[in-house]
XYZ file of C-alpha atoms in Angstrom:
703
model
C 0.436 0.056 -0.262
C 0.860 3.461 -0.695
C 0.509 4.310 3.622
C -0.861 1.314 5.020
C 1.068 -1.688 5.623
C 0.894 -4.871 3.037
C -2.039 -6.322 4.965
C -4.828 -8.501 4.070
C -7.320 -6.366 2.961
C -9.906 -7.260 5.685
C -13.154 -5.254 5.332
C -13.456 -3.025 7.857
C -15.313 -3.985 10.955
C -16.572 -0.707 13.022
C -15.918 -0.788 16.217
C -17.199 -2.919 19.571
C -20.893 -4.024 18.574
C -23.705 -6.095 20.764
C -25.985 -9.200 20.094
C -28.175 -8.264 17.474
C -29.557 -10.818 15.088
C -28.434 -9.805 11.616
C -29.951 -11.048 8.088
C -27.517 -13.040 5.648
C -25.570 -10.908 3.219
C -27.569 -10.413 0.323
C -25.863 -9.968 -3.291
C -23.596 -6.569 -3.713
C -26.448 -3.934 -5.541
C -25.303 -2.722 -9.139
C -23.486 0.238 -8.865
C -24.621 3.753 -9.782
C -22.560 5.684 -12.043
C -21.376 8.634 -10.545
C -23.443 11.529 -11.729
C -21.945 15.139 -12.590
C -20.941 17.036 -9.692
C -24.085 19.680 -8.718
C -23.662 21.299 -4.900
C -21.316 21.846 -3.354
C -18.941 21.482 -6.291
C -15.663 20.811 -5.448
C -14.116 24.126 -5.498
C -16.003 24.876 -1.960
C -13.852 21.925 -0.807
C -10.221 22.612 1.413
C -7.427 23.070 -1.125
C -5.129 20.412 -2.219
C -1.440 20.489 -1.912
C -0.435 20.833 -5.689
C 2.783 21.154 -6.987
C 3.711 25.229 -7.533
C 6.935 26.162 -8.450
C 6.582 29.029 -5.699
C 6.767 26.399 -3.283
C 10.501 25.264 -4.379
C 13.224 27.103 -2.316
C 15.891 27.466 -5.281
C 18.419 28.688 -2.267
C 18.817 24.924 -1.459
C 20.657 22.877 -4.093
C 17.920 20.161 -5.384
C 21.368 17.942 -5.711
C 22.015 17.616 -2.203
C 18.588 17.090 -1.417
C 15.275 17.027 -3.205
C 12.821 16.655 -0.439
C 14.611 20.322 0.733
C 14.696 22.048 -2.219
C 10.828 21.079 -3.175
C 9.241 20.581 0.184
C 11.401 23.345 2.982
C 9.547 26.064 2.371
C 6.254 24.872 2.410
C 6.866 22.427 5.122
C 7.860 26.018 7.335
C 4.518 27.593 5.831
C 2.291 24.455 6.906
C 2.716 23.836 10.888
C 0.634 20.723 11.841
C -2.695 21.884 13.224
C -3.552 21.236 16.404
C -6.199 18.574 15.938
C -3.677 16.291 13.759
C -0.404 14.809 14.628
C 0.767 14.649 10.780
C 0.341 17.103 7.832
C 0.786 17.466 4.226
C -0.249 16.062 1.015
C -2.501 13.005 1.939
C -3.746 15.191 5.086
C -4.600 17.756 2.779
C -6.713 15.985 0.370
C -7.715 13.890 3.491
C -9.263 17.115 4.972
C -10.886 17.764 1.440
C -12.571 14.645 1.283
C -13.858 14.504 4.658
C -15.258 18.185 4.292
C -17.164 16.666 0.981
C -18.351 13.863 3.149
C -19.809 15.832 6.202
C -22.234 17.697 3.583
C -23.154 14.587 2.266
C -23.939 13.237 6.029
C -25.237 16.575 7.312
C -27.871 16.219 4.564
C -28.667 12.846 5.100
C -28.965 13.678 8.835
C -31.411 16.441 7.924
C -33.721 13.972 6.319
C -35.924 11.882 9.014
C -37.589 9.929 6.220
C -34.997 8.587 4.339
C -33.861 5.040 3.033
C -31.030 2.572 1.494
C -27.358 3.743 2.158
C -28.772 7.752 3.246
C -31.058 6.400 6.200
C -27.313 4.814 7.268
C -25.766 7.304 7.043
C -27.959 9.397 8.411
C -28.771 7.549 11.687
C -25.218 7.332 12.498
C -24.156 11.061 11.842
C -27.129 11.969 13.658
C -27.069 9.964 16.564
C -23.401 10.688 16.755
C -23.666 14.587 16.575
C -26.434 14.808 19.435
C -23.323 15.635 22.437
C -26.446 16.384 24.863
C -27.766 13.108 24.774
C -24.442 11.292 24.705
C -23.119 13.139 27.607
C -26.363 12.683 29.830
C -26.264 9.044 28.999
C -22.931 8.357 30.661
C -21.981 5.229 31.205
C -24.921 3.374 30.828
C -24.881 2.344 27.505
C -22.399 -0.148 28.245
C -23.314 -1.056 31.522
C -24.775 -4.469 30.839
C -21.088 -4.774 29.455
C -19.448 -4.300 32.412
C -22.324 -6.335 34.526
C -21.633 -9.281 32.665
C -17.744 -8.973 32.861
C -17.959 -8.857 36.659
C -20.142 -12.696 36.611
C -16.555 -14.130 35.282
C -14.863 -16.546 37.698
C -13.217 -19.200 35.630
C -11.660 -20.685 32.807
C -14.869 -21.852 31.310
C -16.582 -18.486 31.750
C -13.461 -16.468 30.321
C -13.449 -18.904 27.444
C -17.701 -18.542 27.271
C -17.317 -14.931 27.440
C -14.704 -14.503 24.903
C -17.031 -16.441 22.482
C -19.821 -14.195 22.571
C -17.934 -11.502 22.498
C -16.107 -11.782 19.115
C -19.457 -13.514 18.223
C -21.110 -9.515 19.096
C -18.023 -8.539 16.944
C -16.141 -6.728 19.589
C -13.406 -9.341 21.202
C -9.779 -8.973 22.664
C -7.152 -10.738 23.577
C -6.695 -11.708 20.029
C -8.269 -10.710 16.376
C -10.545 -13.089 13.961
C -11.587 -12.421 10.795
C -11.965 -14.048 6.907
C -9.676 -13.750 4.279
C -8.429 -15.450 0.970
C -6.629 -19.202 2.162
C -2.670 -18.350 1.172
C -2.877 -21.613 -0.700
C -5.744 -21.392 -2.523
C -6.844 -17.594 -3.166
C -10.058 -18.425 -4.385
C -11.411 -19.672 -1.059
C -12.275 -17.824 1.823
C -10.749 -19.488 5.097
C -10.636 -17.915 8.859
C -7.836 -16.060 10.384
C -6.694 -15.923 14.053
C -4.147 -13.513 14.415
C -2.291 -11.999 17.737
C -3.496 -8.910 19.060
C -5.065 -7.549 22.509
C -2.036 -4.960 22.833
C -3.099 -1.351 23.672
C 0.707 0.016 23.032
C 2.074 0.272 19.614
C 4.368 -2.852 19.632
C 5.685 -5.342 22.013
C 8.693 -3.113 22.544
C 6.934 -0.538 24.265
C 6.370 -3.194 27.266
C 9.737 -5.223 27.407
C 12.440 -2.226 27.162
C 13.319 1.497 28.883
C 13.041 2.573 25.031
C 14.375 2.666 21.739
C 18.238 2.863 22.215
C 20.598 3.076 25.892
C 19.689 5.502 28.143
C 16.127 6.581 27.031
C 13.618 5.735 29.364
C 10.448 6.839 27.062
C 8.979 3.576 26.794
C 8.840 2.881 30.214
C 7.270 6.832 30.906
C 4.693 5.726 28.327
C 3.717 2.760 30.565
C 3.652 4.689 33.249
C 1.363 7.040 31.690
C -0.820 4.378 30.560
C -1.585 2.645 33.866
C -2.451 6.250 35.371
C -4.662 6.164 31.995
C -6.434 2.774 32.598
C -7.058 3.975 36.410
C -8.519 6.986 35.092
C -10.725 5.855 32.953
C -11.986 2.893 35.705
C -12.408 5.570 38.144
C -14.957 7.603 35.308
C -16.431 4.023 35.518
C -17.293 4.255 38.937
C -14.532 1.936 40.310
C -12.562 3.523 43.832
C -9.591 4.776 42.925
C -7.365 2.224 44.979
C -9.091 -0.737 43.237
C -8.913 0.946 39.492
C -4.524 1.427 40.345
C -4.620 -1.553 41.163
C -6.599 -3.387 38.194
C -4.775 -0.668 36.169
C -1.316 -2.523 37.017
C -3.118 -5.950 36.464
C -4.105 -4.162 32.983
C -0.286 -3.632 32.045
C 1.002 -6.934 33.595
C -1.818 -8.974 31.339
C -0.636 -7.252 28.103
C 2.831 -7.594 29.006
C 2.618 -11.066 28.963
C 1.023 -11.457 25.808
C 3.664 -8.951 24.567
C 6.060 -11.463 25.502
C 4.413 -13.864 22.993
C 4.030 -11.322 20.313
C 5.763 -11.347 17.244
C 7.484 -7.900 16.139
C 6.323 -6.043 13.391
C 9.118 -6.805 11.368
C 8.819 -10.033 12.286
C 5.079 -10.050 11.321
C 6.052 -8.783 8.033
C 7.381 -12.062 7.077
C 4.373 -14.354 5.143
C 5.777 -17.306 6.873
C 4.626 -15.814 10.080
C 1.313 -14.524 8.534
C -0.583 -17.735 7.781
C -0.415 -21.326 9.960
C -3.627 -23.573 8.264
C -4.295 -26.455 10.867
C -7.277 -28.685 11.076
C -9.684 -27.671 14.253
C -9.334 -30.929 15.666
C -5.764 -30.392 16.111
C -6.029 -26.632 17.085
C -8.760 -28.339 19.978
C -5.654 -30.177 20.931
C -2.995 -27.806 20.873
C -5.972 -25.530 23.171
C -7.439 -27.534 25.591
C -8.334 -24.412 27.964
C -9.662 -22.416 24.747
C -11.448 -25.192 21.931
C -11.474 -23.770 19.222
C -14.361 -26.059 17.987
C -16.698 -24.201 20.250
C -15.093 -20.923 19.755
C -15.701 -21.355 15.739
C -19.139 -22.682 16.040
C -20.316 -19.548 18.619
C -19.069 -17.362 15.508
C -20.959 -19.197 13.017
C -18.455 -21.188 11.313
C -18.645 -24.218 10.336
C -15.431 -25.702 8.844
C -12.626 -28.310 8.919
C -9.469 -26.065 9.610
C -8.671 -22.199 10.006
C -4.979 -20.655 9.464
C -4.063 -20.263 13.298
C -1.208 -17.539 12.475
C 1.281 -17.446 15.047
C 1.124 -20.660 17.150
C 3.348 -19.924 19.898
C 1.292 -16.421 20.750
C -1.927 -18.903 20.900
C -0.083 -21.669 22.963
C 0.736 -18.786 25.675
C -3.086 -17.230 25.292
C -4.470 -20.647 25.819
C -1.760 -21.279 29.112
C -3.226 -17.374 30.138
C -6.856 -18.908 30.087
C -6.067 -21.360 32.790
C -3.237 -19.723 34.783
C -4.547 -15.974 35.140
C -6.589 -15.527 37.819
C -10.254 -14.200 37.182
C -9.904 -11.207 38.623
C -7.090 -10.222 36.236
C -9.170 -11.267 33.104
C -11.618 -8.886 34.585
C -9.457 -5.916 34.595
C -8.162 -6.539 31.490
C -11.748 -6.693 29.851
C -12.755 -4.177 31.760
C -10.409 -1.748 30.603
C -10.464 -2.398 26.950
C -14.020 -2.277 26.541
C -14.370 0.815 28.429
C -11.479 2.415 25.992
C -13.042 0.850 22.727
C -16.182 1.965 23.234
C -14.853 5.540 24.988
C -15.275 7.877 21.366
C -18.539 6.992 21.339
C -19.481 7.680 25.157
C -19.803 11.288 27.041
C -16.541 13.496 26.798
C -15.329 12.261 30.411
C -14.886 9.120 28.498
C -13.576 10.301 25.126
C -11.229 13.010 26.481
C -9.391 10.977 29.061
C -8.855 8.507 25.736
C -7.330 11.373 23.673
C -5.362 12.658 26.460
C -3.174 9.209 26.139
C -3.985 7.934 22.425
C -3.437 10.819 21.252
C -1.854 13.785 23.233
C 0.606 11.480 24.740
C 1.391 9.281 23.058
C 1.269 11.185 19.255
C 1.869 14.824 20.706
C -1.626 15.571 19.242
C -2.516 18.961 20.777
C -5.954 19.293 20.635
C -8.936 16.426 19.888
C -10.954 16.210 16.639
C -14.141 18.417 16.158
C -16.614 15.803 17.129
C -17.939 16.079 13.062
C -14.706 14.477 12.202
C -14.701 12.199 15.192
C -18.782 10.857 14.075
C -17.844 10.481 10.365
C -14.283 8.657 11.608
C -16.895 6.107 13.027
C -19.347 6.483 10.417
C -16.632 5.565 7.766
C -15.933 2.329 10.127
C -19.483 1.408 10.588
C -20.943 2.052 7.065
C -18.198 3.173 5.191
C -18.909 1.757 1.587
C -22.743 3.184 1.924
C -21.305 6.778 2.427
C -19.103 5.922 -0.772
C -21.761 5.478 -2.806
C -23.032 8.922 -1.658
C -19.341 10.574 -2.458
C -19.206 8.958 -5.939
C -22.242 10.465 -7.179
C -21.050 13.778 -6.404
C -17.657 14.329 -6.158
C -15.999 11.697 -8.915
C -16.288 12.969 -12.202
C -16.469 9.866 -15.122
C -13.393 11.502 -17.137
C -11.487 10.999 -14.110
C -11.794 7.018 -14.089
C -11.283 6.867 -17.818
C -8.397 8.927 -18.000
C -6.843 6.949 -14.854
C -7.610 3.500 -17.058
C -5.436 5.065 -20.163
C -2.586 5.635 -17.124
C -2.425 2.050 -15.640
C -2.493 0.782 -19.134
C 0.464 2.774 -19.706
C 2.193 1.394 -16.659
C 1.513 -1.726 -16.989
C 3.235 -1.736 -20.450
C 6.065 -0.021 -19.113
C 6.484 -2.403 -16.249
C 6.083 -5.216 -18.920
C 9.530 -3.937 -20.737
C 11.034 -3.067 -17.824
C 10.907 -6.844 -16.644
C 11.419 -8.759 -20.301
C 14.748 -6.827 -19.916
C 16.092 -7.568 -16.631
C 19.392 -8.967 -17.171
C 19.517 -10.709 -13.551
C 16.657 -12.754 -14.235
C 16.726 -16.242 -15.358
C 13.831 -17.059 -18.446
C 12.195 -19.535 -16.398
C 11.203 -17.342 -13.267
C 10.722 -14.048 -15.887
C 8.387 -15.917 -17.732
C 6.284 -16.329 -14.249
C 6.926 -12.492 -13.615
C 5.047 -11.926 -16.674
C 2.887 -14.687 -16.244
C 1.980 -12.377 -12.660
C 1.985 -9.439 -14.818
C -0.673 -10.650 -17.348
C -3.030 -11.351 -14.130
C -2.898 -7.588 -12.253
C -5.938 -6.370 -11.803
C -6.823 -2.488 -11.750
C -9.984 -1.148 -10.012
C -10.096 2.822 -10.421
C -12.436 4.788 -8.507
C -15.213 2.815 -6.810
C -16.389 -1.036 -6.849
C -18.242 -2.212 -9.919
C -20.719 -3.684 -7.212
C -21.905 -2.276 -3.932
C -22.013 -3.833 -1.222
C -25.715 -4.743 -0.122
C -26.603 -3.678 3.708
C -29.683 -5.337 3.480
C -30.600 -6.047 7.183
C -28.899 -3.492 9.203
C -30.839 -1.981 11.792
C -30.083 2.037 12.444
C -32.278 4.774 14.318
C -32.184 7.857 16.068
C -32.298 6.043 19.439
C -28.564 6.316 20.205
C -25.213 6.352 18.934
C -23.997 3.356 20.887
C -26.403 1.162 19.932
C -26.111 2.331 15.844
C -22.066 1.371 16.630
C -23.082 -1.765 17.965
C -25.588 -3.087 15.603
C -23.027 -2.302 12.819
C -20.367 -3.837 14.464
C -22.201 -6.718 14.814
C -23.561 -6.866 11.565
C -20.281 -6.227 9.684
C -18.472 -9.013 12.001
C -21.508 -11.566 10.560
C -20.338 -10.397 7.083
C -16.983 -10.931 7.759
C -17.845 -14.620 8.657
C -20.105 -15.382 6.260
C -17.128 -15.374 3.682
C -16.038 -18.168 5.569
C -15.861 -21.658 3.164
C -17.306 -19.970 0.042
C -15.734 -18.586 -2.937
C -13.697 -15.052 -3.046
C -15.535 -12.163 -4.788
C -13.234 -10.032 -6.722
C -15.282 -7.157 -6.571
C -14.799 -6.440 -3.001
C -12.856 -3.680 -2.065
C -10.653 -3.208 0.869
C -11.057 0.260 0.940
C -13.993 2.783 0.369
C -13.888 5.472 -2.349
C -13.168 8.640 -0.181
C -10.279 6.634 1.172
C -6.796 9.047 0.617
C -5.001 5.799 0.132
C -4.429 2.780 -2.332
C -3.495 -0.210 -2.217
C -1.923 -3.473 -3.681
C -3.628 -7.483 -2.496
C -1.198 -10.308 -3.644
C -3.715 -12.203 -2.827
C -6.030 -11.106 -5.571
C -3.214 -9.758 -7.413
C -5.197 -6.253 -7.567
C -4.468 -3.130 -8.005
C -6.513 0.006 -6.490
C -7.139 3.153 -6.314
C -10.211 4.964 -4.561
C -11.307 8.348 -6.035
C -10.300 10.389 -3.004
C -6.755 10.087 -4.095
C -7.441 10.840 -7.959
C -6.802 14.436 -7.059
C -3.758 16.906 -6.956
C -1.165 16.817 -6.615
C -1.843 12.625 -7.738
C -3.603 13.414 -10.657
C -5.212 16.314 -12.567
C -7.142 15.489 -15.453
C -5.729 19.379 -17.095
C -1.823 19.046 -15.299
C 1.243 18.403 -17.714
C 2.046 14.692 -18.162
C 4.833 14.712 -15.971
C 3.166 15.903 -12.705
C 0.254 13.330 -13.706
C 3.691 10.291 -14.087
C 5.355 11.962 -11.000
C 2.178 11.758 -9.149
C -0.027 9.021 -9.678
C 1.783 7.517 -12.129
C 4.353 6.422 -9.914
C 1.645 5.525 -7.378
C 0.516 3.231 -10.140
C 3.862 1.638 -10.522
C 4.633 1.258 -6.939
C 1.420 -0.962 -6.143
C 2.341 -2.986 -9.138
C 5.439 -3.369 -7.979
C 4.250 -4.563 -4.259
C 3.521 -7.886 -6.289
C 7.264 -8.022 -6.478
C 8.443 -6.526 -3.159
C 9.883 -9.282 -0.643
C 6.485 -10.510 0.466
C 4.476 -9.605 -2.750
C 7.126 -12.043 -4.295
C 5.723 -14.429 -2.445
C 2.560 -14.815 -4.244
C 2.326 -16.167 -7.837
C -0.370 -14.668 -10.268
C -3.252 -16.951 -9.019
C -2.487 -14.925 -5.924
C -1.152 -18.669 -3.831
C 1.451 -18.301 -1.181
C 3.673 -20.250 -3.613
C 7.698 -19.915 -4.947
C 7.840 -19.290 -8.431
C 11.611 -18.159 -8.066
C 14.794 -20.822 -9.469
C 16.990 -20.223 -6.453
C 19.453 -18.176 -8.092
C 17.190 -15.598 -9.130
C 16.100 -15.519 -5.579
C 19.216 -15.541 -4.248
C 20.533 -12.164 -6.566
C 16.959 -10.551 -5.743
C 17.913 -10.807 -2.050
C 21.497 -9.341 -2.668
C 20.031 -6.354 -4.230
C 17.270 -5.642 -1.822
C 19.608 -5.680 1.109
C 21.372 -3.057 -0.242
C 18.211 -0.960 -0.086
C 17.538 -2.281 3.365
C 21.224 -0.728 4.081
C 20.540 2.683 2.723
C 17.283 2.904 4.934
C 19.186 1.510 7.605
C 21.603 4.598 7.424
C 19.088 7.381 7.401
C 19.006 8.830 10.770
C 15.479 10.697 11.765
C 14.722 12.542 14.975
C 17.138 11.956 18.112
C 19.284 10.243 15.563
C 17.021 7.284 15.493
C 17.550 5.112 12.300
C 14.655 3.723 9.988
C 14.381 0.332 10.107
C 15.395 -0.795 6.712
C 13.670 -4.321 7.131
C 10.491 -2.917 8.429
C 10.106 -0.643 4.908
C 11.955 -2.468 2.768
C 8.186 -3.672 0.732
C 7.394 -0.191 0.218
C 11.114 1.280 -0.207
C 11.313 -1.748 -3.295
C 7.575 -0.494 -4.460
C 8.901 3.211 -4.390
C 12.113 2.363 -6.743
C 10.450 0.213 -9.289
C 7.408 2.574 -9.189
C 9.431 5.884 -10.097
C 11.543 3.848 -12.633
C 8.374 2.475 -14.852
C 6.379 6.088 -14.688
C 9.371 7.287 -15.811
C 9.893 5.460 -18.453
C 6.232 5.713 -19.172
C 6.235 9.623 -18.982
C 8.723 9.526 -21.632
C 6.624 7.240 -23.967
C 3.511 9.058 -23.548
C 5.982 12.406 -24.441
C 6.799 10.307 -27.505
C 3.448 9.812 -28.657
C 2.712 12.894 -28.068
C 5.247 14.577 -29.623
C 6.536 16.296 -27.316
C 10.105 16.896 -26.004
C 10.852 16.052 -22.404
C 13.249 19.404 -22.499
C 10.331 21.341 -23.241
C 10.261 23.622 -20.310
C 6.979 24.967 -18.442
C 7.585 27.540 -15.624
C 11.649 26.956 -15.977
C 11.451 23.444 -15.310
C 11.474 20.750 -17.858
C 9.054 17.848 -17.802
C 11.782 15.511 -16.570
C 12.156 17.845 -14.019
C 8.798 17.961 -12.857
C 8.372 14.325 -12.600
C 10.752 14.212 -9.882
C 9.782 17.527 -8.360
C 5.800 16.822 -8.247
C 7.374 12.924 -7.361
C 9.007 14.732 -4.065
C 5.714 17.391 -3.142
C 3.612 14.086 -2.918
C 6.044 13.544 -0.063
C 5.723 16.915 1.627
C 4.743 16.354 5.374
C 5.759 17.220 8.995
C 5.373 15.132 12.035
C 4.774 15.766 15.655
C 8.002 14.164 17.532
C 5.957 11.660 19.619
C 3.943 10.519 16.420
C 7.132 10.267 14.069
C 8.745 8.141 16.981
C 5.795 5.810 17.182
C 5.966 5.504 13.127
C 9.822 4.854 13.409
C 8.931 1.309 15.288
C 5.741 0.207 13.600
C 5.011 1.933 10.480
C 6.172 -0.019 6.965
C 6.808 3.128 5.565
C 9.857 5.508 5.971
C 9.108 8.528 6.778
C 8.166 10.813 3.814
C 11.586 13.096 3.718
C 13.489 9.846 3.201
C 10.901 8.493 0.770
C 11.899 11.439 -1.453
C 14.878 10.701 -1.715
C 15.458 7.417 -1.337
C 14.411 5.832 -4.789
C 15.398 8.865 -6.946
C 19.153 8.632 -5.203
C 19.496 5.626 -6.989
C 17.927 6.827 -10.389
C 20.080 8.203 -13.448
C 17.027 9.629 -14.716
C 17.217 11.896 -11.716
C 21.077 12.974 -11.892
C 20.540 13.780 -15.301
C 17.029 15.650 -14.804
C 19.175 18.081 -12.802
C 22.812 17.660 -13.859
C 23.889 16.068 -10.542
C 26.799 14.987 -10.759
C 29.043 11.725 -8.648
C 29.835 13.249 -4.840
C 26.561 15.021 -4.777
C 24.271 13.101 -1.672
C 21.404 12.633 -4.781
C 23.882 10.708 -6.396
C 24.876 6.985 -4.938
C 28.229 5.573 -5.863
C 27.795 2.937 -8.388
C 28.685 0.169 -5.351
C 25.942 1.501 -3.378
C 23.099 2.352 -5.988
C 20.111 -0.175 -5.780
C 19.576 -1.142 -9.016
C 16.347 -4.235 -9.094
C 14.182 -3.057 -11.854
């Protein structure tokens, strides 16, 4: 993905939900063709971060640092808003998408007699915006959940509670969902994955800080304990008891953390899939019989992926040997915190104070309308998307994007065919995979049906719980059935893009098809340096260190000759070293192994996009040396690539991302690929010895 990890693209499941009978999902409805925008017009929305020569800092040398030349002036003039932790090209487009969605949601909320997707969006938004009613309700909407937790006494009680909670769409201690089988990409199966941690990853529990002499993780743990205690007290627990329970919660999560894989380990597909027969899973975990769990989820199968066996072995032991009171504390704290965004202000504010302000340096909580839109997105996002594309996605954008995708595919094929380090056998498999790419642009060909989801104007929590249960049942209803390749893992109003290795598909939602990524009126260089490089990026994920382990049909299978695989790994090792050597805030390193997939995709994506630009210019009879605003088309390609990656970070946010995000910080992405590209050096006449020209022995050449 462009911003997110190359994880499986499970549908959004919303937030914790309650038991409610939902009808089986009906066949997706036929899509409504987007109409031309009426009101509000796109010009009424917040601005984009489109490339402008006025933003360039010409006092800096582009051959020293492309990111500084393109973005330093802009970044200095655009501080991070108080309700965000980052600010740049993506965030500006997200604000634009939010403003558009807000107008649609407000219009839906103003109607009390609407039906279909408009009713779902209107009910969710209207109840979420009723702040007075939410504050008056206090803890009442989730009191039955807390009362149920108080009844747990034995390991059998705990196992039964987990079965109930997951069946309601809310579960803890691990994750459970449906996705395509790694070994049979046409079939949906169930997956159990490690989870249950409130802090970003295991290191926050097990070390004092990211380097010697740094106690930042220790301070975060102390702040987390204080936060849990405060939330428990908000729910009516006496202070002394709340303090004890909070320490129990940290101890509980620390034990889970010790059994968990690190983010780098989780990137390995071998750690994402471990198929077992249900009977064998029962033997491995007698204290938590998986056969009973699956039955409670409505899943009738012979096997599933118990993806991290060591984690689940420890989880099974914890069912038996962790005292019921500690399980209660854990469930209680996670229930309150999980539901806090939908409860009265004291719960929402306390959650923000820790997870937003302390963890990520966010100065102010988002205004309520943004938070409610986040909830609407999580619960009924594709319903909102149906409304969004009617209003804001012109048909010509989809047609133009289709042309760009075709051009990038052609460019990639030429690159693959000319590789001198790959044998004919492996190359034939790579071309076979190229042939099976499925592009998805703008919005789904079939809209998801929402038949059976009941929402109302009675209460926010009720709607959240109802949507969560419905979405979970929808996911579980897929298990054992063929994969539906028409479904999307992102909504049209999402500013992002992704590649799904199991379906070999590249997906570009409508909301990203705006400047600086895409503008039908822009010169070719800007579009190829923006969305063209993004298209190439997503396609190259099919050949990165993860995607390369899936074949043309999306199955987890080795299609490489051994010598070719060794050659590939020797090249990617140089890219790992390149990013390991970058130093970020407080001299902390970028993790080259964690960010490898995205860096491979950036390098390949810019390479094939630049090639495609040359062909597009030649086909149009244009010279790449023709100047616009003083810069050639080849230069403007790289200038817009860097524009995409203009982004300010709060220090706290940046430190979390260095540990957990498979994407390198934006400034390093702006320079990482071009510093390996002769086309960049030629465009700006950079010479050996310049910082943006990596020496031959360090230059990374893959595609």
